Coordinates of C-alpha atoms (C1' of nucleotides) in Angstrom, one line a residue:
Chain A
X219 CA 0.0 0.0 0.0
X220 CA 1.1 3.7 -0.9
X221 CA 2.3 5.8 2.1
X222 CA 0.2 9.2 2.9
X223 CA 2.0 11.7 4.1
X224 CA 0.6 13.2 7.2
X225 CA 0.0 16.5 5.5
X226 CA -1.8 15.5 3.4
X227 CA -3.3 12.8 5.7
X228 CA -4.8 16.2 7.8
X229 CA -5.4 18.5 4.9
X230 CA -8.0 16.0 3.8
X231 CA -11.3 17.0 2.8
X232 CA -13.4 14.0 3.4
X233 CA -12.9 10.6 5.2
X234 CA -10.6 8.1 3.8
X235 CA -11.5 4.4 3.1
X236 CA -7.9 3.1 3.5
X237 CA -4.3 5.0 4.1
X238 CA -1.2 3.8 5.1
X239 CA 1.0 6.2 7.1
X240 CA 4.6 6.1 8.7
X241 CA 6.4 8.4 11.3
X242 CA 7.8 8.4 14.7
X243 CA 5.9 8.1 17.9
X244 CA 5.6 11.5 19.6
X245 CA 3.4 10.1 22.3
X246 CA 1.5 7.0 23.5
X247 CA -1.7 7.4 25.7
X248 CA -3.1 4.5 26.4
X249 CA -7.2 3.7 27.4
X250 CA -9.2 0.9 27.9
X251 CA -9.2 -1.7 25.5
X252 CA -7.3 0.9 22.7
X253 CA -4.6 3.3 22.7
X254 CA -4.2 6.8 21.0
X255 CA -0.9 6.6 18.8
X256 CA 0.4 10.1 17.4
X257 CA 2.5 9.9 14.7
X258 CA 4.7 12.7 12.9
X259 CA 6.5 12.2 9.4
X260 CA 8.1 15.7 9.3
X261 CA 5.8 16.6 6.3
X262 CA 4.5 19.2 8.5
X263 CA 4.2 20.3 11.6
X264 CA 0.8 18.6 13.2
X265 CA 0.7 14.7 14.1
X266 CA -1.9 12.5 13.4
X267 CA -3.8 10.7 16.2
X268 CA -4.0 6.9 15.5
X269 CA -6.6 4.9 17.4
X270 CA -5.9 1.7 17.9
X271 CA -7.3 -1.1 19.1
X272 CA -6.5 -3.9 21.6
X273 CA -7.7 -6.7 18.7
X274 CA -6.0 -5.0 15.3
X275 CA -3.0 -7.1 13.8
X276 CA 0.3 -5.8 15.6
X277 CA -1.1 -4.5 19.0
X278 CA 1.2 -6.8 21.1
X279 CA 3.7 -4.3 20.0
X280 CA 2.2 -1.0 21.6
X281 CA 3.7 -1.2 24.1
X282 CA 7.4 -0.8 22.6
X283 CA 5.5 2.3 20.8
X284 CA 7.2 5.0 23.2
X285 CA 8.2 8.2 21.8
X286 CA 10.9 8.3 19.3
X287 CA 10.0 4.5 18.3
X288 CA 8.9 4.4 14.2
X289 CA 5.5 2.8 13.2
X290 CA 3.3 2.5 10.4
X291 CA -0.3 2.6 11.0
X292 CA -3.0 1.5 8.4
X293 CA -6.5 1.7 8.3
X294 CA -9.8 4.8 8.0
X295 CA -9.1 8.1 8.1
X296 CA -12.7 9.4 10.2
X297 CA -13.5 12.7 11.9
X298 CA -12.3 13.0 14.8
X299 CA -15.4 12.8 17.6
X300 CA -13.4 14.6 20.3
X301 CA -11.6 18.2 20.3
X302 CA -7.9 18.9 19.6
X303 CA -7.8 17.5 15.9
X304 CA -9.9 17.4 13.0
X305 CA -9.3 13.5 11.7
X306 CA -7.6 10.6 13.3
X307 CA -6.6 7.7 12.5
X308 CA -9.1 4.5 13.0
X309 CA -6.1 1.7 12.8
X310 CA -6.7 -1.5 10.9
X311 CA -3.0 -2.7 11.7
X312 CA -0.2 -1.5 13.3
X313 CA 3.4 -2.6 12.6
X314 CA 6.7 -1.4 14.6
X315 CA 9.3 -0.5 12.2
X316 CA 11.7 0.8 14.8
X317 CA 12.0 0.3 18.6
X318 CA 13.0 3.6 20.4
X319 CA 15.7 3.1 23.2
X320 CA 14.1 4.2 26.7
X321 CA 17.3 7.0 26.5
X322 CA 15.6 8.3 23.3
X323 CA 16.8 12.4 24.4
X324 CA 13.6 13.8 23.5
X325 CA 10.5 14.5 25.7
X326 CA 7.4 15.7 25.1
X327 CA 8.1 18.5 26.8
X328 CA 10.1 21.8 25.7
X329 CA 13.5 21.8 25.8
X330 CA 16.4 24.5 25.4
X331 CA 17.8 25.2 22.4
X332 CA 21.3 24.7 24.4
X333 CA 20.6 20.9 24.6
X334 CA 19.1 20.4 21.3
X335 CA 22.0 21.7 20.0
X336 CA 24.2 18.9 21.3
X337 CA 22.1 16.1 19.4
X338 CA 21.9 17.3 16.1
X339 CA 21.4 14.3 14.6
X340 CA 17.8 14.0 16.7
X341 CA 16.8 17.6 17.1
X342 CA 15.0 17.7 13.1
X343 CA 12.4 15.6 14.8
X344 CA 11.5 18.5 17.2
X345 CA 8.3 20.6 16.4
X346 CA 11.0 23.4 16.2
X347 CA 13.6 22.2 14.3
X348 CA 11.2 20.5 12.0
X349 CA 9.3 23.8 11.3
X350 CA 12.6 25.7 10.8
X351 CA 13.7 23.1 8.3
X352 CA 11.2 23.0 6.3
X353 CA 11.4 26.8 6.5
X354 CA 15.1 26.7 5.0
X355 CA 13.9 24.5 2.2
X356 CA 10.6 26.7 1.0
X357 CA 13.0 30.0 1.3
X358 CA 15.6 28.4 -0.9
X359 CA 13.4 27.1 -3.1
X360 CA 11.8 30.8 -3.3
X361 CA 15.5 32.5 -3.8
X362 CA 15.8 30.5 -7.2
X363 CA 12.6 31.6 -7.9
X364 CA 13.0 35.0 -8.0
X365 CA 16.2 35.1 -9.9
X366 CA 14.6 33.1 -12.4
X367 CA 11.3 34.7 -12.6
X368 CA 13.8 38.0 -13.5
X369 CA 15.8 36.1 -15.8
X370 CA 18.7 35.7 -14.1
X371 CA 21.3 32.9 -14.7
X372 CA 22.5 30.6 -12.1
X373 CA 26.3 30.3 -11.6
X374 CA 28.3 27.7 -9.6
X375 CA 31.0 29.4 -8.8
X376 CA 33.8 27.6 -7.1
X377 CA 34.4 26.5 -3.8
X378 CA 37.9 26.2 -3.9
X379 CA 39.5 29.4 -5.2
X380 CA 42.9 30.6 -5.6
X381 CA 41.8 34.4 -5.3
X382 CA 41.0 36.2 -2.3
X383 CA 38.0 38.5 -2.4
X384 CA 39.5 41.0 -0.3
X385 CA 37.8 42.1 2.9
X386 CA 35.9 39.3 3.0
X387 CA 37.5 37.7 5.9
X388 CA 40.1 35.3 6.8
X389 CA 40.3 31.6 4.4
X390 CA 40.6 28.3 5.1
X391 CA 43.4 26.9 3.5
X392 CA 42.8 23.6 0.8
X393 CA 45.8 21.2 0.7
X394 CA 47.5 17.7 0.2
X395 CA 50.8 19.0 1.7
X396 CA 51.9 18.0 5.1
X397 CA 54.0 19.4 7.9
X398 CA 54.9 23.0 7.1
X399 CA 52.6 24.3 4.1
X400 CA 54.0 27.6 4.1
X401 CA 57.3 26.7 2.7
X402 CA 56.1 24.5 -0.3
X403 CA 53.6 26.0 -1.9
X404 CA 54.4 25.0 -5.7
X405 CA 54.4 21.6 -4.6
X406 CA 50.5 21.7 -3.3
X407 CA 47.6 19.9 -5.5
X408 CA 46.6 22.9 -7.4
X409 CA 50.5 24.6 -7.8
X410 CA 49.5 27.8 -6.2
X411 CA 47.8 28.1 -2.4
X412 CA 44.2 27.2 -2.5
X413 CA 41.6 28.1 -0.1
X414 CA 37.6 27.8 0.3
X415 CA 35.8 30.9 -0.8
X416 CA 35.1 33.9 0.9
X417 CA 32.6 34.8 -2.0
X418 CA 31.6 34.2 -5.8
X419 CA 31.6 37.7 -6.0
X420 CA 34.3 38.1 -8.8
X421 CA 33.7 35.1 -10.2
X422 CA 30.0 36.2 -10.6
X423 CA 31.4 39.3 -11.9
X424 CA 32.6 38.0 -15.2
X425 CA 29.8 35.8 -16.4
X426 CA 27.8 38.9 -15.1
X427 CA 29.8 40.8 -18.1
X428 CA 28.7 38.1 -20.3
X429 CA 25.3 36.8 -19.6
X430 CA 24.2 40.2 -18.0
X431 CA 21.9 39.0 -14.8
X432 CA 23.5 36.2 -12.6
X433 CA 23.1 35.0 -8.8
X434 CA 25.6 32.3 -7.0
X435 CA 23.5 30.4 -4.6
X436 CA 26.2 28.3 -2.3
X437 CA 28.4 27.3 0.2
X438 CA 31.1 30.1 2.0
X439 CA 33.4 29.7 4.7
X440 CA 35.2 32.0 6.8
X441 CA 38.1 31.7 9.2
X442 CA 37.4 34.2 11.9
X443 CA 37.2 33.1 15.3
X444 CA 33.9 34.9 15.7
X445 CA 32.2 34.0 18.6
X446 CA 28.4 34.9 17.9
X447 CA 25.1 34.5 17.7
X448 CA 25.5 35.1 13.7
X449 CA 28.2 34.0 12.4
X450 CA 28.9 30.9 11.4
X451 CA 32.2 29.0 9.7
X452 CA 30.4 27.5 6.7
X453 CA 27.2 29.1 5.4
X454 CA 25.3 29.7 2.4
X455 CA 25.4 33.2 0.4
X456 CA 23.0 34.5 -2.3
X457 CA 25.2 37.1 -4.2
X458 CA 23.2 38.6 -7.7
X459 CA 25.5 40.3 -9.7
X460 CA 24.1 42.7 -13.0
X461 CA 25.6 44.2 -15.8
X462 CA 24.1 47.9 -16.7
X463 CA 23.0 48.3 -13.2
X464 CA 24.3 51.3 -11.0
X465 CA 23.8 51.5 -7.3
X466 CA 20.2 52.9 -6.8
X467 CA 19.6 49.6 -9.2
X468 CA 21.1 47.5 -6.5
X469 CA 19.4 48.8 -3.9
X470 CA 16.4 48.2 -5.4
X471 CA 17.1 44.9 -6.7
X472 CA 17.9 43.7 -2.7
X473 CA 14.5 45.3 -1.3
X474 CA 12.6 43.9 -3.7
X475 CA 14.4 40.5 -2.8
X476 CA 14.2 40.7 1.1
X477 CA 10.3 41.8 0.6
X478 CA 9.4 38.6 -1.7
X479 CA 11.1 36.4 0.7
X480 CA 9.0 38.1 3.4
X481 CA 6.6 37.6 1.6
X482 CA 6.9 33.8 0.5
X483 CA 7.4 32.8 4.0
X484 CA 4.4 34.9 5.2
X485 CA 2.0 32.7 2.4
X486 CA 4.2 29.6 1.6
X487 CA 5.0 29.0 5.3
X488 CA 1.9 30.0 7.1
X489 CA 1.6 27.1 9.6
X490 CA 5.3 26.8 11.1
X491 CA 5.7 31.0 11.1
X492 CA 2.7 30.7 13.4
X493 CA 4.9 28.3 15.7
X494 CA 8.0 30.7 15.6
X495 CA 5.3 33.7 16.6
X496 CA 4.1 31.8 19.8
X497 CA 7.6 30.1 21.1
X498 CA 10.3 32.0 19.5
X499 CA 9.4 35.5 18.5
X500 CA 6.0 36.9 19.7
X501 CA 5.6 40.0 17.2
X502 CA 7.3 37.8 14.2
X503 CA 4.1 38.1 12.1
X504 CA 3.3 41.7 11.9
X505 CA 7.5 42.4 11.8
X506 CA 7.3 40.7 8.3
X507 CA 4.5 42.0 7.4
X508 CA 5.4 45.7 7.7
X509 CA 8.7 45.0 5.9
X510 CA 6.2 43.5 3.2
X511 CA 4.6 46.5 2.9
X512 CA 6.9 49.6 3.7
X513 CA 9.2 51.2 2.0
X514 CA 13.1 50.5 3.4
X515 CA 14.5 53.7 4.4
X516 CA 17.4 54.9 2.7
X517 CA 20.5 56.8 3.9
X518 CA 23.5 57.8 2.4
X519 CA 26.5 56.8 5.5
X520 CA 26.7 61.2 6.2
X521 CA 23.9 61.6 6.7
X522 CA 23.1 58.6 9.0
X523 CA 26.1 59.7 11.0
X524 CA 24.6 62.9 11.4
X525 CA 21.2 60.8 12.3
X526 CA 23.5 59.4 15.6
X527 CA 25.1 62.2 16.4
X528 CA 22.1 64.4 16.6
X529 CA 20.4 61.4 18.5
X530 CA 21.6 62.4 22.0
X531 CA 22.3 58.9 23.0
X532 CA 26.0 58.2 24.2
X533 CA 27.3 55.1 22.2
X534 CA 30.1 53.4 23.5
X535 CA 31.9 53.9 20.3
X536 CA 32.8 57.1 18.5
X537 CA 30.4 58.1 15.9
X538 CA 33.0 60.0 13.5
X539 CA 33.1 60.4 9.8
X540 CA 35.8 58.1 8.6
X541 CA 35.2 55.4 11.1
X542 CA 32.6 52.0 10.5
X543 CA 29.5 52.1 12.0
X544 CA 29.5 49.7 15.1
X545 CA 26.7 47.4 15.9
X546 CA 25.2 49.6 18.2
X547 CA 25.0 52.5 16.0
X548 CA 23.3 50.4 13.2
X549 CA 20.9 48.9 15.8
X550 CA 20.0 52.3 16.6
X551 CA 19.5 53.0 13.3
X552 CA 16.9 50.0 12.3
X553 CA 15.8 49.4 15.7
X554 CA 14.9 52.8 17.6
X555 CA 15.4 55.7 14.6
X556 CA 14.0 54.0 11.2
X557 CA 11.5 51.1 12.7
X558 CA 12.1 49.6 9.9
X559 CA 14.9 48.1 7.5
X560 CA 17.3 50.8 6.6
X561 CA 19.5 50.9 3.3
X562 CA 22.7 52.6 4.1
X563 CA 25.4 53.9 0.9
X564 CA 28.1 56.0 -0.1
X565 CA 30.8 55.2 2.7
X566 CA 33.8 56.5 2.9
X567 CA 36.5 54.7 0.2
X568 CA 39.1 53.9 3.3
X569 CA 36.9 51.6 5.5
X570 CA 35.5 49.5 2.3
X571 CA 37.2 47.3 -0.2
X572 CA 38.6 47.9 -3.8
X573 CA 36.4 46.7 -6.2
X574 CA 34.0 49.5 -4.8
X575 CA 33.4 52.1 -7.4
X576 CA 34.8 55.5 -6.6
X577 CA 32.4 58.1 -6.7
X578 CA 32.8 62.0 -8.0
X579 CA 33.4 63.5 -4.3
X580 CA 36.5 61.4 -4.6
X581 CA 36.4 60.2 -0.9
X582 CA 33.2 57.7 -1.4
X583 CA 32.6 55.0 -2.8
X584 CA 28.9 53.3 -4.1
X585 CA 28.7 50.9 -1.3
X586 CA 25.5 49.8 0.3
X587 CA 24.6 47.7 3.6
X588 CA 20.8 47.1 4.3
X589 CA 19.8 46.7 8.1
X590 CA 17.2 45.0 9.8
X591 CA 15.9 45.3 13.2
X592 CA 17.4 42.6 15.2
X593 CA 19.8 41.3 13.1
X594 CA 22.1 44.3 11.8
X595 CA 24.2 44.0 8.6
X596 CA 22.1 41.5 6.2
X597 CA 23.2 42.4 3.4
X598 CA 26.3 44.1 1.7
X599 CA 26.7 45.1 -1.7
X600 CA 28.2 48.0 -4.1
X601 CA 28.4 48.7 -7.5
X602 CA 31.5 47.5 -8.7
X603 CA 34.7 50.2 -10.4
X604 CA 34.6 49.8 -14.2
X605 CA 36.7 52.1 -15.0
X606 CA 40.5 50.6 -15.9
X607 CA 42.1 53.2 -14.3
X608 CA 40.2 54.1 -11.5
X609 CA 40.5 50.1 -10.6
X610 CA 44.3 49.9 -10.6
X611 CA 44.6 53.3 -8.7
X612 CA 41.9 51.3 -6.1
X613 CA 43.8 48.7 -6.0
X614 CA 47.3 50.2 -5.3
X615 CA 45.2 52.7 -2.6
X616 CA 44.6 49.3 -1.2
X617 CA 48.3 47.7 -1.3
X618 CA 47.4 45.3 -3.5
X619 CA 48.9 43.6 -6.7
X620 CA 46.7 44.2 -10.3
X621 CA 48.7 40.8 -11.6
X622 CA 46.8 38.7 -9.1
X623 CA 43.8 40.1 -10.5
X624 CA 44.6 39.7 -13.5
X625 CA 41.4 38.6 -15.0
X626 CA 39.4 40.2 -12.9
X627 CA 41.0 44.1 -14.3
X628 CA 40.7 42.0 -18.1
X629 CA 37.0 42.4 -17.4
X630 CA 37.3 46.4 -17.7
X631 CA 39.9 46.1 -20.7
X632 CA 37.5 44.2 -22.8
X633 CA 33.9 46.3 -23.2
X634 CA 33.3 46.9 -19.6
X635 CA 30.3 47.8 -18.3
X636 CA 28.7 49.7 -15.3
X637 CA 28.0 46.5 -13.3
X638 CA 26.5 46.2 -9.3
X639 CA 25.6 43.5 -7.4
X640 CA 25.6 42.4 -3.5
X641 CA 25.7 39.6 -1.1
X642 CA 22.8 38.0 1.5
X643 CA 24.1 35.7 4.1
X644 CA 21.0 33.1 4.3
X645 CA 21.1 32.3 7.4
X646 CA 20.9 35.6 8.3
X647 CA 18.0 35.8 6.3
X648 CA 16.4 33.0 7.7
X649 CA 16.6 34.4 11.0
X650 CA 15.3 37.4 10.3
X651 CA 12.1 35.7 8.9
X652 CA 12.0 33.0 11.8
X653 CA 13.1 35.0 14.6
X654 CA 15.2 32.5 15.6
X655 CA 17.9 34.5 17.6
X656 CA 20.9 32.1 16.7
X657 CA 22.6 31.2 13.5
X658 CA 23.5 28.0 14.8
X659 CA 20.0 27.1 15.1
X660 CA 19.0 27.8 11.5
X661 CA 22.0 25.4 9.8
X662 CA 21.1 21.8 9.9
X663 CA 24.5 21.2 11.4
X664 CA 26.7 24.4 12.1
X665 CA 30.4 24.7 12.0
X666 CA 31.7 27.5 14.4
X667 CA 35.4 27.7 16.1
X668 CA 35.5 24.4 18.0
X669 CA 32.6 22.7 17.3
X670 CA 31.8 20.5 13.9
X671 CA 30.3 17.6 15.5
X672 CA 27.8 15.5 13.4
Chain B
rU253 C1' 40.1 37.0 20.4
rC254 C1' 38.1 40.4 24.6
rC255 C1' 34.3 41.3 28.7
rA256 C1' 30.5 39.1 31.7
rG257 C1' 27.6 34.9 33.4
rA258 C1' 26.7 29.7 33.9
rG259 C1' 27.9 24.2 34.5
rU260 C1' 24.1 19.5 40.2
rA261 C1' 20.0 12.7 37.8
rG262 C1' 18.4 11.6 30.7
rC263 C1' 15.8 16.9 30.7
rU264 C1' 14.4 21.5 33.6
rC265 C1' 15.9 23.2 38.2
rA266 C1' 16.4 23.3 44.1
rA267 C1' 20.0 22.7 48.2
rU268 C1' 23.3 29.1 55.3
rG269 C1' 30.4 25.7 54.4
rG270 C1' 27.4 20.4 57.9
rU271 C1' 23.1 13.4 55.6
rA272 C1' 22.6 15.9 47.5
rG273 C1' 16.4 16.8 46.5
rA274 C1' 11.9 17.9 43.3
rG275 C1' 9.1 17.9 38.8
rC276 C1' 9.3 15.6 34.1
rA277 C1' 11.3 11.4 31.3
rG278 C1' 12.2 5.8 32.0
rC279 C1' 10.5 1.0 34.4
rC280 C1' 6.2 -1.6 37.2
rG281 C1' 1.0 -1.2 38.5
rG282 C1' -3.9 1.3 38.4
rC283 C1' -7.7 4.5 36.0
rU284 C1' -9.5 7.0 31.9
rG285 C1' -12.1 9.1 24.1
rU286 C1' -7.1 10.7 25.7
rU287 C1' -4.4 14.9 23.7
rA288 C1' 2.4 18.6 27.6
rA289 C1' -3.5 13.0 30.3
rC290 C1' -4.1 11.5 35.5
rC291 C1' -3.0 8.4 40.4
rG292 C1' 0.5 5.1 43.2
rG293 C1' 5.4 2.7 43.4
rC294 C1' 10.7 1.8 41.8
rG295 C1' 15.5 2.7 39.9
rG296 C1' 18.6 6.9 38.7
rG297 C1' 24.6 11.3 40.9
rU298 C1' 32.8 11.1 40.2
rU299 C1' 27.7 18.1 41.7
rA300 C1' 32.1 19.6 34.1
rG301 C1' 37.7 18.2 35.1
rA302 C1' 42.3 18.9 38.1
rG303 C1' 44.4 21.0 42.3
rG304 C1' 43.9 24.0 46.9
rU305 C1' 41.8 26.1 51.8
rU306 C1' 38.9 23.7 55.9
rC307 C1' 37.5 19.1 61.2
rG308 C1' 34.1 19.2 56.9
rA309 C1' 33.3 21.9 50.0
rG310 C1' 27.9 21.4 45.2
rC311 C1' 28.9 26.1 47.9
rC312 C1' 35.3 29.5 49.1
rC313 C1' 40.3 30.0 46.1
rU314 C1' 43.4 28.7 41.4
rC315 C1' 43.8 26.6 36.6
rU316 C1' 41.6 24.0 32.5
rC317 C1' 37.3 22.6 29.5
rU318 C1' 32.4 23.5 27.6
rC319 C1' 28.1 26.5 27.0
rU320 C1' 25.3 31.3 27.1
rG321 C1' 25.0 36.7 26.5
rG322 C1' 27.6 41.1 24.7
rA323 C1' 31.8 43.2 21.8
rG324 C1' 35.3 43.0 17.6
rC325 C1' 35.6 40.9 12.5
rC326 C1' 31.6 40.2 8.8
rA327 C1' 27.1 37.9 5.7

RNA sequence: UCCAGAGUAGCUCAAUGGUAGAGCAGCCGGCUGUUAACCGGCGGGUUAGAGGUUCGAGCCCUCUCUCUGGAGCCA
């Protein structure tokens, strides 16, 4: 017999004659002459109630049907004559696929996030995990969507990478070599040093100058030994690049993205948004729906200095022109000036990195960060220098060689073209949409300084 | 990496420097169209690790480890 999933087990519209379905055991309660049997397959967040009785085929096993055991149930799927769900299950047989060891780590109960991080392997089972999960999947399902939908070309661009897209962050080195690596580079798999990438930005860069509209859609890693709720060693990072696109293009182009995502997980993910707006993040709902419907506020980087400094609040760092904005400062920004997502642009050319294009003042260049409340930074992005000269002089401002970039300053020697694009960490996405308030907690299994267990 | 806090049963937490406990989970039994079910009973501990102070340390001191929150770096 076919398996139902319980999804579509509970989204059914009129009783069912005969269904076979399969899940774990969340919980067992048992009654007089039958027990109640609930059952979750991860399809969706609800269980299904199985009644079964003492005389059906397989009952002698009930009672190694504790939570965390795996069962299948067959038999009538009937409305359900008591309150708390709309069907359940009226079993015909029941057959134990899996006992569950009495240590099985999960209870019925809540637990902390803490502990569910130290059994990743278990914690997708949770009604939280589960729900985030399936979350993850709809959102990057949406992401390819919207590129497509806007005719943009998917690029794989590599994971192991000899160039460093600078100010990026610290790279994990790829080798073969043993003992000292330093000293023998030429001798290493590739001839050169290799390391995972920081981005796919300048990669993306040239097939943007050749198929016009791209987006990468994959893994990055970074070295820092960052110690926070988000960031994370090894994540995923959405980075559109576009050819005949100039800044105030840009912006748009990552509104518009950070609103349909809002607004996929708002319609596509009704049911486990709910969840995160009861346990995790109580105003979740009508957060997203603002940033569906309101404009993102825009500020060039003067004047949302001048923003803090006329703010009469006393940051704990410097608000000076020249210097980054701190966390603080760009939570005060989204969070208590704006209430709502801010786009910041035009910093100053010495606190951002070369391929930033320089703009007429001279001392700025087109870069642009957009901010959310309770997350900060979520995205960063710039329109790129195409100008030859103006991209050697960057890159000697910045000490750096044009012959490692060789191909990358090829692009502007061979019909370049005004070209912007950005970068969206998704997990920092996905907690901005969830609520969940660590990035560990969004990754099915997170790598972060210390810890890669699982 | 820096600052602060925490670590006690499988989980969540108690315990003036003086006999380590409860609820839940598990096991056994009872009751019941139940739904974080309920009632009774049982088992469960190197108090993160190492060292020190003390007649006596879960508690005080030192070091180490891990986790959490904040900061830096960034997405």
């Amino acid at each position: 017999m076919k398996r139902t999933l319980i999804k579509h087990a509970l989204a059914a519209v009129e009783p069912l004659e005969a269904i076979t379905v399969a899940g774990w055991v969340r919980t067992r309660r048992d009654a007089k002459g039958f027990s109640f049997l609930e059952l979750n397959d991860g399809s969706c967040l609800g269980s299904l109630q199985a009644i079964v009785d003492a005389g059906v085929p397989g009952y002698a096993d009930m009672a190694h049907c504790i939570t965390g055991a795996s069962a299948e149930v067959s038999g009538r799927l009937v409305p359900s004559p008591a309150a708390g769900q709309k069907w359940e299950l009226q079993a015909a047989r029941l057959r134990l696929l899996g006992k569950s060891d009495p240590s099985y780590p999960l209870q019925k109960k809540g637990h902390t996030l803490e502990f569910l991080r130290t059994i990743g392997h278990l914690r997708p089972r949770s009604n939280l995990f589960g729900a985030i999960f399936r979350t993850r999947s709809r959102l990057a399902y949406a992401v390819h969507t919207f590129f497509q939908e806007r005719d943009f070309v998917y690029v794989h661009t590599p994971i192991i990478t000899t160039s460093d897209c600078e100010g990026a962050g610290e790279m994990f080195r790829v080798t073969t070599l043993k003992g000292n690596i330093d000293d023998q580079g030429q001798a290493d798999f590739f001839g050169r040093p290799a390391y995972l990438t920081v981005s796919g930005q300048l990669e993306a860069e040239t097939f943007a100058c050749a198929l016009s509209n791209v987006y990468t859609f994959g893994p990055t890693f970074r070295a820092e030994n960052s110690n926070t709720a988000r960031h994370a060693a090894e994540f995923w990072m959405i980075e559109p690049e576009m050819a005949f696109c100039d800044l105030e293009g840009d912006m748009d182009l990552a509104e518009e993205f950070v609103k349909a995502l809002a607004r996929h997980a708002l319609e596509e993910c009704a049911e486990d948004l709910a969840l995160f707006g009861k346990f995790v993040d109580k105003g979740l709902h009508d957060r997203l729906q603002f940033v569906v419907e309101r404009p993102f506020q825009r500020v060039s980087y003067a004047e949302a200095v001048d923003i803090l400094r006329a703010s009469g609040k006393t940051f704990e760092y410097p608000v000076e022109y020249g210097l980054n904005l701190q966390s603080e400062h760009e939570r005060y920004l989204t969070e208590q000036h704006f209430h709502s997502p801010v786009t910041v642009f035009n910093y100053p050319r010495e606190i951002k990195p070369f391929y930033m294009r320089l703009n007429d003042d001279g001392k700025t260049v087109t870069a642009m960060d957009v901010l959310v409340p309770g997350i900060g930074e979520v995205i960063g992005g710039s329109q790129r220098e195409e100008r030859l000269d103006a991209l050697l002089e960057n890159l000697s401002y910045h000490k750096l060689r044009p012959e490692d970039y060789w191909w990358y300053v090829d692009l502007r020697k061979y019909g370049t073209v005004p070209h912007a694009g950005f970068g969206l960490g998704f997990e920092r996405l996905l907690m901005f949409l969830t609520g969940v308030g660590n990035i560990r907690d969004v990754v099915p299994f997170a790598r972060t300084p210390g810890s890669a267990e699982f």
